[in-house]
């Protein structure tokens, strides 16, 4: 399973990249707004740090506006994946730009039937938002399980990118289901490495080492 970081913060992206774990980056308009920086400037800086797919989300809502933005972003760097919303217009735009060879990430997916449509439209990635589904008493991982099963049955090449990840258990479940990618905030990537017994064990080893004659 690939690990992407869900962030537009260059310092966070550099930290995750330095752990040697990073396969790509997802951004969204809210994450970009938090940086207080112009989008294209941030995007190009991210592409210099990570040699993998970097998702850049369109803000247009019509086919034509989304296609124009998609072409503009895709021309900036070969690693850019254009993120389009799972709306009827977004699906139309996905079909248009996929046929031009532009990589796409269909976002704001909350059901398996929606994911089926995205695959048929030629999406490179589908992003089911597991945390936001859990927030409304639905089961985000159930939706991921259905998507993985449907994509395998019909051999769709669309990759399942588990998004809106809130904690390590989401990542574990995504891996067990065979999802292709988990995109996580830096906090979750760091939590994955943490275990209290690792910390306690290391502390004890270092303490005991002091008794070793030098
Ligand atoms: C995915 O691409 C989105 O940027 C993201 O995972 C949304 O996460 P949130 O629900 O924590 O905002």
Short mmCIF file of N, CA, C and O and ligand atoms in Angstrom, two decimals, residues 6 26-28 31 57 83 105 107 127 129 131-132 135 161-166 183 185, ligand 1:
data_model
loop_
_atom_site.label_atom_id
_atom_site.label_comp_id
_atom_site.label_asym_id
_atom_site.label_seq_id
_atom_site.Cartn_x
_atom_site.Cartn_y
_atom_site.Cartn_z
N UNK A 6 -1.67 13.98 3.39
CA UNK A 6 -2.80 14.85 3.09
C UNK A 6 -2.48 16.22 3.69
O UNK A 6 -2.82 16.48 4.85
N UNK A 26 -1.68 14.57 -1.30
CA UNK A 26 -2.99 15.08 -1.70
C UNK A 26 -3.19 16.44 -1.03
O UNK A 26 -2.84 16.63 0.13
N UNK A 27 -3.73 17.38 -1.80
CA UNK A 27 -4.09 18.68 -1.23
C UNK A 27 -5.58 18.88 -1.49
O UNK A 27 -6.18 18.14 -2.27
N UNK A 28 -6.16 19.84 -0.81
CA UNK A 28 -7.53 20.26 -1.14
C UNK A 28 -7.63 21.76 -0.86
O UNK A 28 -6.72 22.33 -0.24
N UNK A 31 -6.96 22.80 2.78
CA UNK A 31 -5.56 22.65 3.20
C UNK A 31 -4.69 23.76 2.61
O UNK A 31 -3.79 24.29 3.27
N UNK A 57 -6.58 20.20 -6.64
CA UNK A 57 -8.04 20.17 -6.82
C UNK A 57 -8.55 21.38 -7.60
O UNK A 57 -8.15 22.52 -7.34
N UNK A 83 -7.57 16.76 -9.23
CA UNK A 83 -8.64 16.27 -8.35
C UNK A 83 -9.96 16.93 -8.77
O UNK A 83 -10.06 18.16 -8.84
N UNK A 105 -7.97 12.31 -9.88
CA UNK A 105 -8.35 11.77 -8.56
C UNK A 105 -9.76 12.28 -8.30
O UNK A 105 -9.97 13.48 -8.11
N UNK A 107 -12.72 13.01 -6.15
CA UNK A 107 -12.78 13.25 -4.70
C UNK A 107 -14.21 13.44 -4.21
O UNK A 107 -15.15 13.52 -4.99
N UNK A 127 -11.32 8.66 -4.33
CA UNK A 127 -11.06 8.99 -2.93
C UNK A 127 -12.32 8.88 -2.07
O UNK A 127 -13.07 9.86 -1.93
N UNK A 129 -14.05 9.13 1.41
CA UNK A 129 -13.72 9.90 2.63
C UNK A 129 -14.21 9.13 3.86
O UNK A 129 -15.33 9.33 4.32
N UNK A 131 -13.32 9.11 7.16
CA UNK A 131 -13.55 9.83 8.42
C UNK A 131 -14.86 10.60 8.41
O UNK A 131 -15.61 10.59 9.39
N UNK A 132 -15.14 11.27 7.29
CA UNK A 132 -16.38 12.06 7.24
C UNK A 132 -17.60 11.15 7.24
O UNK A 132 -18.67 11.55 7.73
N UNK A 135 -18.07 10.17 10.81
CA UNK A 135 -18.60 11.32 11.55
C UNK A 135 -20.13 11.39 11.53
O UNK A 135 -20.74 11.96 12.41
N UNK A 161 -7.97 5.18 -3.17
CA UNK A 161 -7.15 6.07 -2.35
C UNK A 161 -8.00 6.44 -1.12
O UNK A 161 -8.93 7.23 -1.23
N UNK A 162 -7.70 5.81 0.00
CA UNK A 162 -8.52 6.02 1.20
C UNK A 162 -8.18 7.40 1.79
O UNK A 162 -7.02 7.67 2.12
N UNK A 163 -9.20 8.25 1.89
CA UNK A 163 -8.98 9.65 2.32
C UNK A 163 -9.81 9.95 3.56
O UNK A 163 -10.60 9.12 4.00
N UNK A 164 -9.56 11.15 4.11
CA UNK A 164 -10.21 11.56 5.36
C UNK A 164 -9.87 10.55 6.47
O UNK A 164 -10.72 10.16 7.26
N UNK A 165 -8.60 10.16 6.47
CA UNK A 165 -8.08 9.20 7.46
C UNK A 165 -7.84 9.95 8.77
O UNK A 165 -7.20 10.99 8.77
N UNK A 166 -8.36 9.40 9.87
CA UNK A 166 -8.27 10.13 11.14
C UNK A 166 -7.35 9.46 12.16
O UNK A 166 -6.96 10.08 13.13
N UNK A 183 -4.14 8.20 2.28
CA UNK A 183 -3.59 9.55 2.42
C UNK A 183 -3.89 10.04 3.83
O UNK A 183 -5.03 10.02 4.27
N UNK A 185 -2.96 12.68 7.35
CA UNK A 185 -2.29 13.87 7.90
C UNK A 185 -0.97 13.42 8.54
O UNK A 185 -0.84 12.25 8.92
C1 LIG B 1 -8.48 13.89 0.53
O1 LIG B 1 -7.93 13.96 -0.51
C2 LIG B 1 -8.93 15.02 1.35
O2 LIG B 1 -8.01 16.06 1.17
C3 LIG B 1 -8.92 14.71 2.84
O3 LIG B 1 -8.50 13.41 3.10
C4 LIG B 1 -10.11 15.18 3.58
O4 LIG B 1 -9.92 14.86 4.95
P1 LIG B 1 -10.80 15.51 6.12
O5 LIG B 1 -12.13 14.87 6.10
O6 LIG B 1 -10.03 15.18 7.36
O7 LIG B 1 -10.87 16.99 5.83
#
